[in-house]
Coordinates of C-alpha atoms in Angstrom, one line a residue:
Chain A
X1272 CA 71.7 137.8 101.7
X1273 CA 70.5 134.9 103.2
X1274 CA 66.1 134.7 103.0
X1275 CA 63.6 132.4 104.4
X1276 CA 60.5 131.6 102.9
X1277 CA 57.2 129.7 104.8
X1278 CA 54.9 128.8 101.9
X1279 CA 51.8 128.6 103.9
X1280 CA 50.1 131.8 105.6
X1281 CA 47.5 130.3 107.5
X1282 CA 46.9 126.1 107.8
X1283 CA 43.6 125.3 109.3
X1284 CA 43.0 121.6 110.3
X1285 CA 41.1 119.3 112.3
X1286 CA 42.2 117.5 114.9
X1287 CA 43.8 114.3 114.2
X1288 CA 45.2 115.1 110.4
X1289 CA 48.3 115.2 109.6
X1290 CA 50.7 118.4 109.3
X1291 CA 53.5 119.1 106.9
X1292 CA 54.7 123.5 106.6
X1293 CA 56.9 124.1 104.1
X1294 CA 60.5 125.9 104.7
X1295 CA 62.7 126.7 102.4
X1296 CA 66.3 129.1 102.8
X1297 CA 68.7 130.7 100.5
X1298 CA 72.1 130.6 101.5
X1299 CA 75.1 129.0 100.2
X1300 CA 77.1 127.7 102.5
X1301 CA 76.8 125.3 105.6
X1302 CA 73.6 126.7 107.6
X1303 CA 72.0 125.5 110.9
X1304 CA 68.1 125.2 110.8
X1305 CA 65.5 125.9 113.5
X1306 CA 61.8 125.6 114.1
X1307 CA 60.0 127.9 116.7
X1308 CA 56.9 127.9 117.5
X1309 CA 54.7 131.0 119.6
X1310 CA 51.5 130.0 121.6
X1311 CA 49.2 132.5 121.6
X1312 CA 50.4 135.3 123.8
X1313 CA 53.8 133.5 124.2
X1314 CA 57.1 133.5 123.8
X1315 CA 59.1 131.6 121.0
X1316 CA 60.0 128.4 122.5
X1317 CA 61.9 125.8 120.4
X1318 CA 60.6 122.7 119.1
X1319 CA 63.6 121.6 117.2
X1320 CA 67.3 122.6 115.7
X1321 CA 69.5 121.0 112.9
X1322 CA 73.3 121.5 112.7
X1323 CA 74.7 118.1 111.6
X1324 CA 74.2 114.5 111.4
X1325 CA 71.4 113.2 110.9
X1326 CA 68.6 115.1 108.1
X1327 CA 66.0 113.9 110.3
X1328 CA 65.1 115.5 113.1
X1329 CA 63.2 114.9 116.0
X1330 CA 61.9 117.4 118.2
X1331 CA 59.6 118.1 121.2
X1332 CA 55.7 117.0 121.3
X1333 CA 56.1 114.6 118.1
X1334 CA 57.3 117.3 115.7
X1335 CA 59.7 116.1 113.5
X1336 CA 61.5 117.9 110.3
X1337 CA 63.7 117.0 107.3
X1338 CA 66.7 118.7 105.9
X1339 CA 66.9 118.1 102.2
X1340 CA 70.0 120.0 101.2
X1341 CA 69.6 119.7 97.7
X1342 CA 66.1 121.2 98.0
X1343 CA 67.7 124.0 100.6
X1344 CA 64.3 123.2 102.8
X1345 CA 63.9 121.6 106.3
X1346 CA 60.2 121.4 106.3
X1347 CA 58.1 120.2 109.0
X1348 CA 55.6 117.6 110.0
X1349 CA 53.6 116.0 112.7
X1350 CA 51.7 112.9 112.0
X1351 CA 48.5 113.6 113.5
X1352 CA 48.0 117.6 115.0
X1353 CA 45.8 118.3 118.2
X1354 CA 43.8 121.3 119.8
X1355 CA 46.9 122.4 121.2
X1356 CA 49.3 122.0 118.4
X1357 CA 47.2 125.9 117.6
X1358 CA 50.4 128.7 117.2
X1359 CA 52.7 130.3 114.4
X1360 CA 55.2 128.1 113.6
X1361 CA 58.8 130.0 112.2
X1362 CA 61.2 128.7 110.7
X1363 CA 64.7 130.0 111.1
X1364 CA 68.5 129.9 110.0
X1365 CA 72.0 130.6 111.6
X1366 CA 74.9 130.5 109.4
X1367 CA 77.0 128.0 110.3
X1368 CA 80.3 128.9 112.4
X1369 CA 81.7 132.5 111.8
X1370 CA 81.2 135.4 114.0
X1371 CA 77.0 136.0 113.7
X1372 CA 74.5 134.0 114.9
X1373 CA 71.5 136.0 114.5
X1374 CA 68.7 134.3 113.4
X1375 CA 67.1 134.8 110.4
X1376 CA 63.4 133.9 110.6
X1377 CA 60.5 133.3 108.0
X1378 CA 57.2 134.9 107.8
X1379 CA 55.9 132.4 109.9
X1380 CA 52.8 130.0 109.9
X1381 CA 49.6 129.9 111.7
X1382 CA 48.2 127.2 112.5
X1383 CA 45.0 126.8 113.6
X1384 CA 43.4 123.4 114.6
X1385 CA 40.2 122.7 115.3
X1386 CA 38.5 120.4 118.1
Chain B
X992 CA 60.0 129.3 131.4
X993 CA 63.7 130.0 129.4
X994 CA 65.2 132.0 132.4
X995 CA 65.6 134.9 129.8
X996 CA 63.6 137.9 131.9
X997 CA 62.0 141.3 130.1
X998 CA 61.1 143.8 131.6
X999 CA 58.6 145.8 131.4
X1000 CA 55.8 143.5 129.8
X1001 CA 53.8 146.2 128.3
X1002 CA 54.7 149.6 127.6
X1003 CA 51.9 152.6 126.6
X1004 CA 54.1 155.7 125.2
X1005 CA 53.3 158.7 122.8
X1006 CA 54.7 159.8 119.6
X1007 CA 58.6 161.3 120.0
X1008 CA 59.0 159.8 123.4
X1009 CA 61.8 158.1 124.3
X1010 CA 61.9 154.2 126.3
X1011 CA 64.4 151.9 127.6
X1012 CA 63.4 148.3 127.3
X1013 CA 65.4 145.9 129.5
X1014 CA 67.0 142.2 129.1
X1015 CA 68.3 139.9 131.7
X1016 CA 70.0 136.8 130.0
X1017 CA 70.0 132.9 130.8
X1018 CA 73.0 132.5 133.7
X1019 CA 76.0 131.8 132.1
X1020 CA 74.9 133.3 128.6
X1021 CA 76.9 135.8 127.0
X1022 CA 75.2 136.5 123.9
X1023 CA 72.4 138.7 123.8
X1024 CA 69.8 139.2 120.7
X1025 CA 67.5 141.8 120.3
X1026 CA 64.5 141.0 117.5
X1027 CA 61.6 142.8 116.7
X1028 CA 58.6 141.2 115.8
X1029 CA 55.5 143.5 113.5
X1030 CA 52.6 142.4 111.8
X1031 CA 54.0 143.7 108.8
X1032 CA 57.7 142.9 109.1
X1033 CA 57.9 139.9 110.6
X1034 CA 60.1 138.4 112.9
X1035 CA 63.9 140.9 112.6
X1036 CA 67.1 140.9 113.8
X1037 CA 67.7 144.2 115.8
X1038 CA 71.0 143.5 117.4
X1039 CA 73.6 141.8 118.7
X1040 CA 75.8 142.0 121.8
X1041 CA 78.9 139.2 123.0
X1042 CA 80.3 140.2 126.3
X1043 CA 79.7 143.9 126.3
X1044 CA 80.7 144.5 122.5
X1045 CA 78.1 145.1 119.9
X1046 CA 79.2 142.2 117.6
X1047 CA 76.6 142.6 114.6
X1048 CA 73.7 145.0 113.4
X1049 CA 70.4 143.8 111.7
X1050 CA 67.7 146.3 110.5
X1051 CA 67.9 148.5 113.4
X1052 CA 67.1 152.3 112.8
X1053 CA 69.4 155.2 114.2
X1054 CA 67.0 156.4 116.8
X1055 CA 67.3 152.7 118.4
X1056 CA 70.6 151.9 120.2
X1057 CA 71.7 149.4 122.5
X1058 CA 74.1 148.3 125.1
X1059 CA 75.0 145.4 127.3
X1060 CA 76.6 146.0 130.9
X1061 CA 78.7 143.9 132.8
X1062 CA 76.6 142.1 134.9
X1063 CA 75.5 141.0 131.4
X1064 CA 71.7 142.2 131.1
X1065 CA 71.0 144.4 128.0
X1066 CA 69.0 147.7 127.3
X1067 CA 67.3 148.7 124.2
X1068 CA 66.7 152.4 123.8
X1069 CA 64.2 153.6 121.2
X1070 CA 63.8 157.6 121.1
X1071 CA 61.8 159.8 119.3
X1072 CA 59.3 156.8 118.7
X1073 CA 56.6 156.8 115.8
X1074 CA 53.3 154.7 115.6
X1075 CA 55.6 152.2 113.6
X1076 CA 57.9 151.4 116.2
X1077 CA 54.7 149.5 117.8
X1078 CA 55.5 145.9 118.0
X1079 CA 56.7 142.6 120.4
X1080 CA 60.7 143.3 121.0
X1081 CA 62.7 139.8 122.3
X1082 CA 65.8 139.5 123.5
X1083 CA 67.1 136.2 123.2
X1084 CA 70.4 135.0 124.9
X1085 CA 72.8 132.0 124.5
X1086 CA 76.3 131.0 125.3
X1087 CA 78.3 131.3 122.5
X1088 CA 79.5 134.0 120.0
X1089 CA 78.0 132.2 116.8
X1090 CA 75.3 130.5 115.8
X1091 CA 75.4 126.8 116.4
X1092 CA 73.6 127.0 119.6
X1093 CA 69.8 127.0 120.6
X1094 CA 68.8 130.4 121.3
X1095 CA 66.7 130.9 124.2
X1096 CA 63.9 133.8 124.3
X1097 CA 62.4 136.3 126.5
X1098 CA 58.6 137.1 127.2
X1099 CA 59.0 140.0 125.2
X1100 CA 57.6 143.8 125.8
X1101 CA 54.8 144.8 123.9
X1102 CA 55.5 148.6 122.6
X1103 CA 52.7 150.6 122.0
X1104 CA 52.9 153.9 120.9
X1105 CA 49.9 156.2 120.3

């Protein structure tokens, strides 16, 4: 069955440093590759989505991710974090083509960043 | 805002009671995904419905059921409810029948159940 696994629980940084959460999948075949994040008392909102092309991916407010296939991981970074960067962070997977396209999410990471 | 609507926001019930939880989707969509999110479990697939059909189950118990109606919006019936059926459920919508497309998500209802 396909699995995804956030290394980090918790991150706690200041503001200004850089951020890298760790996402790795099991799954053999052809996947597409999502990061959501949830503001604090929000809904998930989409920061950025991999299906082809390209391993690097660029996504809203300066988030960016890689997908090394070899590694099964599409982890994520942000060169320097702010106040408001503070949320869980999920990653999630959708096998590619076929019939389902439920996601299948991580644990999820909070991040907290401090003024 | 993701045009996905839920209704209601919160929701206060007691042990064995039954609730409905409703889902409008994005115009256009097709696709609707119900996931429930617990501090213990995480974020899980409930559900899935394409055009009125139930197309896929996830880790949904038997005393939860669902259904999607014509005009599209979806309901998500949970009966004889325990204190572990308190959690956030989405729904989340999109076009298409599979995966390769953003899915878009709701405000979610908070279940409570005392």
């Amino acid at each position: 069955a396909q699995s995804v696994s956030q290394h980090n629980h918790h991150v706690i940084l200041s503001e200004a440093a850089s951020l890298e959460l760790g996402c790795n999948y099991s799954y053999g075949g052809t996947v597409n590759l999502f990061w959501y994040v949830q503001y604090p008392g929000q809904h998930l909102q989409l920061l950025l989505k991999y299906f082809s092309g390209d391993p690097l991916v660029k996504g809203i407010k300066g988030f960016e991710a890689e997908f090394i296939k070899s590694k099964f991981s599409f982890n994520l970074r942000k060169p320097s974090v702010q106040w408001s960067d503070t949320a869980e962070y999920f990653c999630a997977v959708t096998r590619y083509g076929g019939s389902q396209g439920n996601l299948i999410f991580g644990k999820g990471t909070k991040l907290s960043v401090k003024p | 805002d993701s045009g996905v609507t839920q209704t209601p926001k919160h929701l206060i019930t007691a042990t064995g009671q039954r609730v409905t939880l409703r889902c409008s989707p994005r115009s256009g969509d097709l696709s609707v995904y119900w996931y429930q999110q617990s501090l213990d479990q995480g974020l899980q697939f409930l559900i899935h419905y394409y055009n009125g059909e139930e197309r896929a189950k996830g880790n949904i118990l038997e005393r939860f059921s669902a259904q999607q109606f014509p005009d599209l919006h979806s309901e998500l019936n949970l009966s004889s409810l325990e204190l572990g059926d308190s959690a956030l459920y989405f729904c989340a919508s999109n076009p298409e029948l599979a995966g390769n497309n953003e899915q878009f998500f709701g405000p979610g209802t908070r279940l409570t159940v005392l």
